[in-house]
Amino acid sequence: MDKVLSYLTLNTRQFHELSLRARVILSQLPLSLTVVLIIAGGALFHPDLFESRSFLIGVALQAVLLAVCVLVPWDRLPHASFLVIPLLDFIPIGLMRYGAGTVITGVGLLTVFPVIWLAASGLFPRAALTAGFLGALSVVWVPVFVTDAEVNSSSLTQSILLPFIMLAIGVTIRVMTASMMAQQEVVEEKDRALQVLLEDSARRERLLDTVVNSLDVGLIAVDETGRPVLANRKLEAFRALAGGSGDTAEEDLHIYLQDGETVMPAVRRPTRRAAEGQVFSDYLLWWGEQPGQRVLSTSSRLMTNQAGTREGSVVTFSDVTELVAALNAKDEFMATVSHELRTPLTAIRGYLELLTTTPDLDPEVASGLEVVSRNSERLHKLVVDLLTTAEGPPEIVPVPTDFSDLVGRRVATAQERNSNPLVRLDDLTAPGLVALCDSSRIGQVLDNLLSNAIKYSPAGGRVTVRAAEVDGEVECSVTDEGTGMSPEELKGVFSKFFRTSAARNAAIPGVGLGLAISKAIVERHGGTITCRSAEGQGSIFTFRLPVAHIDQDRQLQAR
Ligand code: ADP
C-alpha cells in the first residue's frame, strides 16, 4: 500500500518497477475514484439515485472488487490472473449504468477504465481487445435483453456507439503500449549489458589489484604529465627505504649514482624520465642510505591508447643488490687473477724474445720456441682482455684520426697474422675519412672484428671491410661469409663471455670477451655497434663513430 501511496504522491519510481499487487490496485483506483465522484454528485444533486437497487449493488460490487485488488496476493498467483478484475469491472459498471438510468447519463463511459487496463496490460492482445468490446457491448445490451422492454432495432442501436468507441480506444492504447514496451525492452537490454560490463570491469580491477600487489617488483604507472595513477605495495616498501612515504615526490627520495654517494639529479631519475616518454631497461639506481643501501634495476615502457597516442608510462623497480654484489666479486676476482698472471707472463715473454734471437739455435729448439711464443701471445691477449673487462669502462683520448689509413693498417696486419690463409681479405674503405677517435682503441675494435671474421669463415671465404661517411658519421662494417649466428644467439653476441655453440663445438680459440670490449670502446666514443647475421650465411658487424669537424681536421694536418 505504501508503494501505491508513494506512486500517487508522484514519487519518481517507475510503474513497472512496482509489485504486481501495487500495480493492480493502481489500475483499479481510477475507476473506484470516479465511482466515488458519481456517488458524491448523486448525493448532492440527485438523492433519488440511491433509490435504485441496481445502482447500489453496482457500487457495492465495485467496492468488493477494489477490496479484492488489495487483499489478493497477486504476485503469488499466475501472472495473468489479475485480468479477471477488469473483466469483472463490466458487471458493476453495467449495473450502475442501468441503475442511474436517465438520472445521471454517461455512466456507461466508465467502461473506458477496464478497456484501457485490458489493452495496456500487453497480455493476449487480441483477446483483450475483443473482451473490452464485448464488455462494453454487454453493458449496453444486457439491460435490453433482461428487462421487460421490447427488444427492437431502435433499443439495440441506441447506445451502440459506446462499444465501438471503446474498441477504438483499446486499439490506440494497445498500439501505444506495444511501442512503449518495445522501447522499454531496448532500454532494459542496454541496462543489462551495462551491468555486465560494470561487473566485468570491477572483476578486472580486482584481478589487476591482486596481481600488481603480489609482485616482488615495485611498479608505478604515471600519466603523460607524470602524475602517478597506480603504484603497488612493493613500491611503497622501496620508497620507505629511500626515506619516502606515499606522497613523497621522487626528487626528494634518497637515490644515488653508482658510487653510492653522489645524489642522482632529478632529471635522471626513472619516473621523471618515464614521464618524459623515455623507454629504458636495466637502469641502475643506488637506493637509500648506507648501511642497507640497495641497488635497484629499473625499466620503463610506454602506455598507449587505442589510437596509439602515449597516455603515460609504467616503471618497474627490481632489487638486484645481490646480483650486482656477485658481479662485482666476479670482476674483482678476474682483476686479481689477471694481475697475478700478467707478472710471470711478462717475464716469460721477455725471456722468450731473448731466446728466439739467440744465434745458431738448433732448428728443433727454434720450432719449439715458436710454439711456446705463439701460445704465450694468446695467453697474453687473454690476460689483457680479462684486465680490460675487469677495469670497467675503457679510458679513451679521442682526436681527429685518419680513419681510412687506420683501417688500411689494421687490414694489412690482419692479413699478415691471418690464421686462415685461404680466406680473402678486401678493403673497400673510402679514402680521406677523418673520425674523432682514440686510434689505438679503435684499432683494437678493428683487430677483433677482423680476427673474428677470419676465425669464423670457411676456407675460401671472403672478408670485406667497408668504411664511408653516412649521415654525418663514419660507418665501418666487416662482412664475412662464415658460420653466422641464429637470431637467438645474435641477442647475446655483445655480452661478456658469450660464445655460440658452433664456436665451442669447432674448438675455435676464444673466451667471448672481444665483442663486449669492442662495444664498450665504441660506446665510450659516443658511437654504436650492431650486428646482422644469418646462420650458415655470414655476419656483418657495423660500427659508427663521430666525424671530426673542420677545425679538428686542421689540427690533424698540423700534427
Ligand atoms: P671470441 O674471442 O670468442 O671470438 P668475441 O667476443 O669476439 O669472443 O665473440 C663472441 C662470440 O660471438 C664468438 O665466440 C662467436 O661465437 C660469435 N662470433 C663473433 N664474431 C662472429 C662472426 N664473425 N661470425 C660468427 N660468429 C661470431
Coordinates of C-alpha atoms and ligand atoms in Angstrom, one line a residue:
M1 CA 0.0 0.0 0.0
D2 CA 2.9 2.3 0.8
K3 CA 4.1 1.8 -2.7
V4 CA 0.7 2.8 -4.1
L5 CA 0.7 5.9 -1.9
S6 CA 4.2 6.8 -2.9
Y7 CA 3.3 6.5 -6.5
L8 CA 0.2 8.6 -6.1
T9 CA 2.3 11.3 -4.4
L10 CA 4.3 11.4 -7.7
N11 CA 7.2 9.6 -6.4
T12 CA 9.5 9.1 -9.3
R13 CA 9.5 5.3 -9.2
Q14 CA 8.7 3.7 -12.5
F15 CA 5.2 2.0 -12.7
H16 CA 6.7 -1.3 -14.0
E17 CA 9.1 -1.4 -11.0
L18 CA 6.2 -1.7 -8.5
S19 CA 5.0 -5.0 -7.3
L20 CA 2.1 -6.7 -9.2
R21 CA -0.2 -6.1 -6.3
A22 CA 0.5 -2.4 -6.2
R23 CA 0.0 -2.2 -10.0
V24 CA -3.4 -4.0 -9.8
I25 CA -4.6 -1.6 -7.1
L26 CA -3.3 1.4 -9.0
S27 CA -5.1 0.3 -12.2
Q28 CA -8.4 -0.2 -10.4
L29 CA -8.2 3.1 -8.4
P30 CA -9.2 5.5 -11.3
L31 CA -12.5 3.6 -11.7
S32 CA -13.2 3.4 -8.0
L33 CA -12.4 7.2 -7.6
T34 CA -14.7 8.1 -10.4
V35 CA -17.5 6.0 -8.8
V36 CA -16.9 7.9 -5.6
L37 CA -17.3 11.2 -7.6
I38 CA -20.5 9.9 -9.1
I39 CA -21.8 9.0 -5.6
A40 CA -20.8 12.4 -4.3
G41 CA -22.5 14.1 -7.2
G42 CA -25.6 11.9 -6.8
A43 CA -25.7 12.7 -3.0
L44 CA -25.6 16.4 -3.7
F45 CA -27.8 16.8 -6.7
H46 CA -29.8 13.5 -7.3
P47 CA -30.6 11.8 -4.0
D48 CA -33.2 9.7 -5.8
L49 CA -30.2 7.9 -7.4
F50 CA -29.8 5.9 -4.2
E51 CA -33.3 4.5 -4.5
S52 CA -32.1 2.3 -7.4
R53 CA -31.1 -1.2 -6.1
S54 CA -29.1 -1.9 -9.3
F55 CA -27.0 1.2 -8.8
L56 CA -26.4 0.4 -5.1
I57 CA -25.5 -3.2 -6.0
G58 CA -23.1 -1.9 -8.7
V59 CA -21.4 0.4 -6.2
A60 CA -21.1 -2.4 -3.6
L61 CA -19.7 -4.8 -6.2
Q62 CA -17.2 -2.1 -7.3
A63 CA -16.1 -1.7 -3.6
V64 CA -15.8 -5.5 -3.3
L65 CA -13.6 -5.6 -6.4
L66 CA -11.3 -2.9 -5.0
A67 CA -11.1 -4.9 -1.8
V68 CA -10.2 -8.0 -3.8
C69 CA -7.4 -6.0 -5.6
V70 CA -6.0 -5.0 -2.2
L71 CA -6.3 -8.4 -0.4
V72 CA -5.3 -10.9 -3.0
P73 CA -1.6 -11.7 -3.2
W74 CA -1.4 -11.3 -6.9
D75 CA 2.4 -11.7 -7.0
R76 CA 2.0 -15.3 -5.9
L77 CA -0.8 -16.2 -8.4
P78 CA -0.2 -17.0 -12.1
H79 CA 0.8 -13.7 -13.8
A80 CA -2.3 -13.1 -15.9
S81 CA -4.8 -13.8 -13.1
F82 CA -5.3 -10.1 -12.4
L83 CA -7.1 -9.7 -15.7
V84 CA -10.1 -11.1 -14.0
I85 CA -10.6 -7.7 -12.3
P86 CA -11.1 -5.6 -15.4
L87 CA -13.3 -8.3 -16.9
L88 CA -15.5 -8.3 -13.8
D89 CA -15.5 -4.5 -13.8
F90 CA -18.0 -4.5 -16.6
I91 CA -20.7 -6.1 -14.3
P92 CA -20.8 -3.2 -11.6
I93 CA -20.5 -0.7 -14.5
G94 CA -23.4 -2.3 -16.3
L95 CA -25.5 -2.3 -13.0
M96 CA -24.6 1.3 -12.2
R97 CA -25.4 2.4 -15.7
Y98 CA -28.7 0.6 -15.6
G99 CA -29.5 2.0 -12.1
A100 CA -28.5 5.5 -12.9
G101 CA -30.9 5.4 -15.9
T102 CA -31.7 8.9 -17.0
V103 CA -30.8 10.4 -13.6
I104 CA -27.1 10.5 -14.5
T105 CA -26.2 9.9 -18.1
G106 CA -22.9 8.7 -19.4
V107 CA -22.2 6.2 -16.6
G108 CA -21.5 3.7 -19.4
L109 CA -18.4 5.7 -20.2
L110 CA -16.8 4.1 -17.1
T111 CA -16.1 1.1 -19.4
V112 CA -13.1 3.1 -20.6
F113 CA -11.2 2.1 -17.5
P114 CA -11.3 -1.7 -17.8
V115 CA -10.9 -1.3 -21.6
I116 CA -7.7 0.7 -21.1
W117 CA -6.5 -1.7 -18.5
L118 CA -7.0 -4.7 -20.7
A119 CA -5.4 -3.1 -23.7
A120 CA -2.4 -1.7 -21.7
S121 CA -1.7 -5.0 -19.9
G122 CA 0.0 -6.2 -23.1
L123 CA -1.3 -9.7 -22.4
F124 CA -3.3 -11.7 -25.0
P125 CA -3.7 -8.5 -27.2
R126 CA -6.5 -9.8 -29.5
A127 CA -8.4 -11.5 -26.7
A128 CA -8.1 -8.4 -24.5
L129 CA -9.4 -6.1 -27.3
T130 CA -12.3 -8.5 -28.0
A131 CA -13.1 -8.8 -24.3
G132 CA -13.2 -4.9 -24.0
F133 CA -15.5 -4.6 -27.0
L134 CA -17.8 -7.4 -25.7
G135 CA -17.8 -6.0 -22.2
A136 CA -18.8 -2.6 -23.4
L137 CA -21.4 -4.2 -25.6
S138 CA -22.9 -6.2 -22.7
V139 CA -23.1 -3.0 -20.6
V140 CA -25.3 -1.6 -23.4
W141 CA -27.2 -4.7 -24.5
V142 CA -27.7 -6.9 -21.4
P143 CA -30.3 -4.4 -19.8
V144 CA -32.2 -4.5 -23.2
F145 CA -32.5 -8.3 -23.0
V146 CA -33.1 -8.8 -19.2
T147 CA -35.8 -6.2 -18.8
D148 CA -39.3 -6.4 -20.0
A149 CA -38.7 -3.6 -22.5
E150 CA -39.3 -4.6 -26.1
V151 CA -36.1 -5.7 -28.0
N152 CA -36.1 -4.0 -31.3
S153 CA -33.6 -2.4 -33.7
S154 CA -34.1 1.0 -32.1
S155 CA -33.3 -0.3 -28.5
L156 CA -30.4 -2.3 -29.8
T157 CA -28.7 0.6 -31.7
Q158 CA -29.5 3.3 -29.2
S159 CA -26.0 3.2 -27.5
I160 CA -24.2 1.0 -30.0
L161 CA -21.6 3.7 -30.5
L162 CA -20.1 3.1 -27.0
P163 CA -18.6 -0.4 -27.6
F164 CA -17.1 0.8 -30.9
I165 CA -15.6 3.9 -29.3
M166 CA -14.2 1.6 -26.6
L167 CA -12.8 -0.7 -29.3
A168 CA -11.1 2.3 -30.9
I169 CA -9.6 3.4 -27.6
G170 CA -8.5 -0.1 -26.9
V171 CA -6.7 -0.4 -30.2
T172 CA -5.0 3.0 -29.7
I173 CA -3.8 2.1 -26.2
R174 CA -2.6 -1.3 -27.5
V175 CA -0.5 0.3 -30.3
M176 CA 1.0 2.9 -27.9
T177 CA 1.7 0.2 -25.2
A178 CA 3.3 -2.1 -27.7
S179 CA 5.7 0.7 -28.9
M180 CA 6.5 1.7 -25.3
M181 CA 7.1 -1.9 -24.3
A182 CA 9.5 -2.3 -27.3
Q183 CA 11.4 0.8 -26.2
Q184 CA 11.5 -0.3 -22.6
E185 CA 12.8 -3.7 -23.8
V186 CA 15.7 -1.9 -25.6
V187 CA 16.5 0.2 -22.6
E188 CA 16.4 -2.8 -20.3
E189 CA 18.6 -4.7 -22.7
K190 CA 21.2 -1.9 -22.6
D191 CA 20.9 -1.7 -18.9
R192 CA 21.7 -5.4 -18.6
A193 CA 24.6 -5.1 -21.0
L194 CA 25.9 -2.1 -18.9
Q195 CA 25.6 -4.1 -15.8
V196 CA 27.6 -7.0 -17.3
L197 CA 30.3 -4.5 -18.4
L198 CA 30.4 -2.9 -14.9
E199 CA 30.8 -6.3 -13.2
D200 CA 33.4 -7.3 -15.7
S201 CA 35.4 -4.1 -15.2
A202 CA 35.1 -4.5 -11.4
R203 CA 36.4 -8.1 -11.7
R204 CA 39.3 -7.0 -13.9
E205 CA 40.2 -4.3 -11.4
R206 CA 40.2 -6.8 -8.5
L207 CA 42.4 -9.1 -10.6
L208 CA 44.8 -6.3 -11.5
D209 CA 45.0 -5.3 -7.9
T210 CA 45.8 -8.8 -6.8
V211 CA 48.4 -9.4 -9.5
V212 CA 50.1 -6.0 -9.0
N213 CA 50.3 -6.3 -5.3
S214 CA 51.6 -9.8 -5.3
L215 CA 54.6 -8.9 -7.5
D216 CA 58.0 -8.9 -5.9
V217 CA 58.8 -5.9 -8.2
G218 CA 57.9 -2.3 -7.5
L219 CA 55.6 -0.9 -10.1
I220 CA 54.3 2.6 -10.8
A221 CA 52.2 3.9 -13.7
V222 CA 52.2 7.6 -14.4
D223 CA 50.1 9.6 -16.8
E224 CA 51.7 11.8 -19.5
T225 CA 52.1 14.7 -17.0
G226 CA 54.0 12.4 -14.6
R227 CA 51.1 12.1 -12.1
P228 CA 51.0 8.7 -10.5
V229 CA 47.9 6.7 -11.4
L230 CA 48.8 3.3 -9.9
A231 CA 51.5 2.1 -7.5
N232 CA 51.9 -1.3 -5.8
R233 CA 52.8 -2.3 -2.3
K234 CA 56.3 -3.3 -3.1
L235 CA 57.0 0.2 -4.5
E236 CA 55.7 1.7 -1.2
A237 CA 58.2 -0.5 0.6
F238 CA 61.0 0.6 -1.7
R239 CA 60.0 4.3 -1.2
A240 CA 60.1 3.8 2.6
L241 CA 63.8 2.5 2.2
A242 CA 64.7 5.8 0.4
G243 CA 63.2 7.9 3.1
G244 CA 59.8 8.5 1.4
S245 CA 56.2 7.7 2.1
G246 CA 53.1 7.6 -0.1
D247 CA 53.1 11.2 -1.3
T248 CA 56.9 12.0 -1.3
A249 CA 58.0 13.4 -4.6
E250 CA 60.6 11.3 -6.5
E251 CA 63.2 14.1 -6.3
D252 CA 63.0 14.0 -2.5
L253 CA 63.9 10.3 -2.3
H254 CA 67.5 9.3 -1.4
I255 CA 68.7 8.0 -4.7
Y256 CA 72.4 7.9 -5.6
L257 CA 74.7 7.2 -8.6
Q258 CA 77.0 4.2 -8.9
D259 CA 79.4 5.4 -6.2
G260 CA 76.5 5.2 -3.7
E261 CA 77.2 8.8 -2.5
T262 CA 76.5 11.3 -5.3
V263 CA 72.9 12.2 -5.3
M264 CA 71.2 11.3 -8.6
P265 CA 70.0 14.5 -10.4
A266 CA 66.2 14.8 -10.6
V267 CA 66.2 14.8 -14.4
R268 CA 67.9 11.4 -14.4
R269 CA 65.5 9.7 -12.0
P270 CA 63.4 6.9 -13.6
T271 CA 59.9 8.2 -13.1
R272 CA 60.8 11.6 -14.4
R273 CA 62.5 10.0 -17.4
A274 CA 59.4 7.8 -18.0
A275 CA 57.1 10.8 -17.7
E276 CA 59.1 12.5 -20.5
G277 CA 58.4 9.4 -22.7
Q278 CA 61.8 7.8 -22.4
V279 CA 61.9 4.0 -22.7
F280 CA 64.8 2.2 -20.9
S281 CA 65.8 -1.1 -19.4
D282 CA 68.1 -2.2 -16.6
Y283 CA 68.8 1.4 -15.5
L284 CA 70.6 1.0 -12.1
L285 CA 70.0 3.2 -9.1
W286 CA 71.7 3.1 -5.6
W287 CA 68.7 3.3 -3.3
G288 CA 68.6 4.6 0.3
E289 CA 71.4 5.3 2.8
Q290 CA 74.3 3.2 3.8
P291 CA 74.3 0.7 5.6
G292 CA 71.4 -1.1 4.0
Q293 CA 71.7 0.7 0.7
R294 CA 70.1 -1.4 -2.2
V295 CA 70.7 -1.5 -5.9
L296 CA 67.5 -1.3 -8.0
S297 CA 67.2 -2.1 -11.6
T298 CA 64.5 0.0 -13.3
S299 CA 62.8 -0.3 -16.7
S300 CA 60.1 1.8 -18.3
R301 CA 57.6 1.1 -21.1
L302 CA 55.0 3.4 -22.7
M303 CA 51.3 3.1 -22.3
T304 CA 49.3 4.0 -25.4
N305 CA 45.6 4.4 -26.1
Q306 CA 43.7 2.7 -28.9
A307 CA 44.8 5.5 -31.3
G308 CA 48.4 4.7 -30.4
T309 CA 48.9 8.1 -28.6
R310 CA 51.0 8.0 -25.5
E311 CA 48.9 8.0 -22.3
G312 CA 51.7 7.6 -19.8
S313 CA 54.3 5.1 -18.8
V314 CA 54.9 2.1 -16.5
V315 CA 58.1 1.9 -14.5
T316 CA 59.3 -1.3 -12.7
F317 CA 61.8 -1.5 -9.9
S318 CA 63.6 -4.8 -9.0
D319 CA 66.1 -5.3 -6.3
V320 CA 69.4 -6.6 -7.8
T321 CA 71.7 -5.9 -4.9
E322 CA 72.8 -9.5 -4.5
L323 CA 73.3 -9.8 -8.3
V324 CA 75.4 -6.6 -8.5
A325 CA 77.5 -7.7 -5.5
A326 CA 78.1 -11.1 -7.2
L327 CA 79.1 -9.4 -10.4
N328 CA 81.5 -7.0 -8.5
A329 CA 83.0 -10.0 -6.7
K330 CA 83.5 -11.7 -10.1
D331 CA 85.1 -8.6 -11.6
E332 CA 87.4 -8.3 -8.6
F333 CA 88.3 -12.0 -8.8
M334 CA 89.0 -11.6 -12.6
A335 CA 91.2 -8.5 -11.9
T336 CA 93.2 -10.2 -9.2
V337 CA 93.8 -13.4 -11.2
S338 CA 94.7 -11.4 -14.3
H339 CA 97.2 -9.3 -12.4
E340 CA 98.7 -12.4 -10.9
L341 CA 99.0 -14.0 -14.3
R342 CA 100.4 -10.9 -16.0
T343 CA 103.6 -10.6 -14.0
P344 CA 105.0 -14.1 -14.6
L345 CA 103.7 -13.9 -18.2
T346 CA 105.7 -10.7 -18.9
A347 CA 108.9 -12.4 -17.6
I348 CA 108.2 -15.5 -19.8
R349 CA 107.6 -13.3 -22.9
G350 CA 110.8 -11.3 -22.2
Y351 CA 113.0 -14.4 -21.9
L352 CA 111.3 -16.0 -24.9
E353 CA 112.3 -13.0 -27.0
L354 CA 115.8 -13.2 -25.8
L355 CA 116.0 -17.0 -26.5
T356 CA 114.4 -16.7 -30.0
T357 CA 117.0 -14.1 -31.0
T358 CA 119.9 -16.3 -29.8
P359 CA 122.1 -17.1 -32.9
D360 CA 122.7 -20.7 -34.2
L361 CA 119.7 -22.2 -32.5
D362 CA 119.0 -25.9 -33.1
P363 CA 116.1 -25.9 -35.7
E364 CA 114.1 -28.2 -33.4
V365 CA 114.5 -25.9 -30.4
A366 CA 113.7 -22.9 -32.6
S367 CA 110.4 -24.5 -33.7
G368 CA 109.6 -25.5 -30.1
L369 CA 110.2 -21.9 -29.0
E370 CA 108.0 -20.7 -31.9
V371 CA 105.1 -22.8 -30.5
V372 CA 105.7 -21.5 -26.9
S373 CA 105.9 -17.9 -28.2
R374 CA 102.6 -18.2 -30.1
N375 CA 100.8 -19.7 -27.1
S376 CA 102.2 -17.1 -24.7
E377 CA 100.9 -14.4 -27.1
R378 CA 97.4 -16.0 -26.9
L379 CA 97.7 -16.1 -23.1
H380 CA 98.8 -12.5 -23.1
K381 CA 95.8 -11.4 -25.2
L382 CA 93.5 -13.3 -22.9
V383 CA 95.0 -11.7 -19.8
V384 CA 94.8 -8.2 -21.4
D385 CA 91.1 -8.8 -22.3
L386 CA 90.3 -10.0 -18.8
L387 CA 92.0 -7.0 -17.3
T388 CA 90.2 -4.6 -19.7
T389 CA 86.9 -6.1 -18.8
A390 CA 87.5 -6.0 -15.1
E391 CA 88.7 -2.4 -15.1
G392 CA 85.3 -1.2 -16.3
P393 CA 84.7 1.5 -18.9
P394 CA 87.9 1.9 -21.0
E395 CA 89.8 5.2 -20.9
I396 CA 89.9 6.9 -24.3
V397 CA 91.6 10.0 -25.8
P398 CA 89.6 10.9 -28.9
V399 CA 91.5 13.0 -31.5
P400 CA 90.8 13.6 -35.2
T401 CA 92.2 10.5 -36.9
D402 CA 92.8 9.5 -40.5
F403 CA 90.3 6.6 -40.3
S404 CA 90.9 5.3 -43.8
D405 CA 94.6 4.9 -43.0
L406 CA 93.9 3.3 -39.7
V407 CA 91.6 0.7 -41.4
G408 CA 94.3 0.1 -44.1
R409 CA 96.9 -0.6 -41.5
R410 CA 94.8 -3.0 -39.4
V411 CA 93.7 -4.9 -42.5
A412 CA 97.3 -5.3 -43.5
T413 CA 98.2 -6.6 -40.0
A414 CA 95.3 -9.0 -40.1
Q415 CA 96.5 -10.2 -43.5
E416 CA 99.9 -10.9 -42.0
R417 CA 98.5 -12.7 -39.0
N418 CA 95.9 -14.5 -41.0
S419 CA 95.5 -17.8 -39.3
N420 CA 93.3 -19.0 -42.1
P421 CA 95.3 -18.1 -45.3
L422 CA 92.6 -19.4 -47.6
V423 CA 90.3 -16.5 -46.6
R424 CA 90.5 -13.5 -48.8
L425 CA 90.5 -10.0 -47.2
D426 CA 89.2 -7.0 -49.2
D427 CA 89.5 -3.4 -48.1
L428 CA 86.8 -1.2 -49.8
T429 CA 87.3 1.8 -47.5
A430 CA 86.6 5.2 -49.0
P431 CA 89.8 7.4 -48.9
G432 CA 90.2 10.5 -46.7
L433 CA 87.8 9.6 -43.9
V434 CA 88.5 11.5 -40.6
A435 CA 87.0 10.3 -37.4
L436 CA 87.1 11.6 -33.9
C437 CA 88.5 8.6 -32.1
D438 CA 91.3 7.0 -30.0
S439 CA 93.2 5.2 -32.7
S440 CA 94.7 2.5 -30.5
R441 CA 91.3 1.7 -29.0
I442 CA 89.5 1.7 -32.4
G443 CA 92.4 -0.3 -33.8
Q444 CA 91.6 -2.9 -31.1
V445 CA 88.0 -3.0 -32.2
L446 CA 89.1 -3.4 -35.9
D447 CA 91.5 -6.2 -34.9
N448 CA 88.8 -8.0 -33.0
L449 CA 86.2 -7.8 -35.8
L450 CA 88.7 -8.8 -38.4
S451 CA 90.1 -11.7 -36.4
N452 CA 86.6 -12.9 -35.7
A453 CA 85.5 -12.6 -39.4
I454 CA 88.6 -14.7 -40.4
K455 CA 88.2 -17.2 -37.5
Y456 CA 84.6 -17.9 -38.2
S457 CA 85.0 -18.1 -42.1
P458 CA 85.3 -21.3 -44.0
A459 CA 88.4 -21.9 -46.3
G460 CA 87.9 -19.9 -49.5
G461 CA 85.6 -17.4 -47.7
R462 CA 85.8 -13.7 -48.3
V463 CA 86.0 -10.9 -45.7
T464 CA 85.2 -7.4 -46.8
V465 CA 85.8 -4.2 -44.9
R466 CA 83.9 -1.1 -45.9
A467 CA 84.0 2.4 -44.4
A468 CA 82.3 5.6 -45.6
E469 CA 80.7 8.7 -44.2
V470 CA 77.0 8.2 -43.6
D471 CA 74.6 10.8 -42.1
G472 CA 77.5 12.8 -40.6
E473 CA 79.2 9.7 -39.0
V474 CA 81.9 7.4 -40.1
E475 CA 80.4 4.0 -40.7
C476 CA 82.6 0.9 -40.8
S477 CA 81.5 -2.6 -41.5
V478 CA 83.2 -6.0 -41.6
T479 CA 81.4 -8.6 -43.6
D480 CA 82.1 -12.3 -43.7
E481 CA 80.6 -15.4 -45.4
G482 CA 81.2 -17.6 -42.3
T483 CA 79.2 -19.6 -39.9
G484 CA 76.8 -16.8 -38.9
M485 CA 74.5 -16.9 -35.9
S486 CA 70.9 -17.8 -35.1
P487 CA 68.6 -14.8 -34.1
E488 CA 68.7 -16.2 -30.5
E489 CA 72.5 -16.2 -30.4
L490 CA 72.6 -12.8 -32.0
K491 CA 70.8 -11.3 -28.9
G492 CA 73.8 -12.2 -26.7
V493 CA 76.6 -11.5 -29.1
F494 CA 77.9 -8.4 -27.2
S495 CA 77.6 -9.9 -23.7
K496 CA 80.7 -10.9 -21.7
F497 CA 81.8 -14.5 -22.1
F498 CA 79.3 -15.2 -24.9
R499 CA 80.2 -17.9 -27.3
T500 CA 78.0 -19.6 -29.9
S501 CA 77.7 -23.4 -29.7
A502 CA 79.2 -23.6 -33.2
A503 CA 82.3 -21.8 -31.9
R504 CA 82.6 -24.1 -28.9
N505 CA 82.0 -27.3 -30.9
A506 CA 84.5 -26.4 -33.5
A507 CA 87.0 -25.6 -30.7
I508 CA 87.8 -22.2 -32.2
P509 CA 90.0 -20.4 -29.7
G510 CA 88.4 -17.5 -27.8
V511 CA 86.7 -16.7 -24.5
G512 CA 83.9 -14.3 -25.6
L513 CA 85.3 -11.0 -24.4
G514 CA 86.4 -9.3 -27.6
L515 CA 83.0 -8.1 -28.7
A516 CA 82.0 -6.9 -25.2
I517 CA 85.2 -4.9 -25.1
S518 CA 84.7 -3.6 -28.6
K519 CA 81.1 -2.4 -27.7
A520 CA 82.4 -0.7 -24.6
I521 CA 85.1 1.1 -26.6
V522 CA 82.7 2.2 -29.4
E523 CA 80.1 3.4 -26.9
R524 CA 82.7 5.3 -25.0
H525 CA 83.3 7.3 -28.2
G526 CA 79.6 8.1 -28.4
G527 CA 79.2 5.6 -31.2
T528 CA 77.1 2.5 -31.8
I529 CA 77.9 -1.1 -32.9
T530 CA 75.4 -3.6 -34.3
C531 CA 75.5 -7.0 -35.9
R532 CA 73.3 -8.6 -38.6
S533 CA 73.8 -12.3 -39.1
A534 CA 72.2 -15.3 -40.7
E535 CA 73.1 -18.8 -39.7
G536 CA 75.3 -20.5 -42.3
Q537 CA 75.4 -17.4 -44.4
G538 CA 77.7 -15.0 -42.6
S539 CA 77.6 -11.8 -40.5
I540 CA 78.0 -8.1 -40.8
F541 CA 79.4 -6.1 -37.8
T542 CA 78.9 -2.4 -38.3
F543 CA 80.1 0.4 -36.0
R544 CA 79.7 4.2 -36.3
L545 CA 81.9 6.9 -34.9
P546 CA 81.5 10.7 -34.9
V547 CA 83.1 12.5 -37.8
A548 CA 85.9 15.0 -36.9
H549 CA 84.9 18.7 -37.5
I550 CA 86.8 21.0 -39.9
D551 CA 88.8 22.8 -37.2
Q552 CA 89.7 19.3 -35.9
D553 CA 90.8 18.4 -39.4
R554 CA 93.3 21.3 -39.4
Q555 CA 94.6 20.1 -36.1
L556 CA 95.2 16.7 -37.7
Q557 CA 97.1 18.2 -40.7
A558 CA 99.3 20.2 -38.3
R559 CA 100.3 17.1 -36.4
Ligands
ADP1 P1 85.8 -14.8 -29.1 O1 87.1 -14.5 -28.5 O2 85.1 -16.0 -28.6 O3 85.8 -14.7 -30.6 P2 84.1 -12.4 -29.2 O4 83.5 -11.6 -28.1 O5 84.9 -11.7 -30.2 O6 84.9 -13.6 -28.5 O7 82.9 -13.2 -29.9 C1 81.9 -13.8 -29.1 C2 81.3 -14.9 -29.9 O8 80.5 -14.4 -30.9 C3 82.2 -15.8 -30.6 O9 82.7 -16.8 -29.7 C4 81.4 -16.4 -31.7 O10 80.6 -17.5 -31.2 C5 80.5 -15.3 -32.0 N1 81.0 -14.5 -33.2 C6 81.8 -13.4 -33.1 N2 82.0 -12.9 -34.4 C7 81.5 -13.8 -35.3 C8 81.4 -13.9 -36.7 N3 82.0 -13.1 -37.5 N4 80.8 -15.0 -37.2 C9 80.1 -15.9 -36.4 N5 80.1 -15.9 -35.0 C10 80.8 -14.8 -34.5

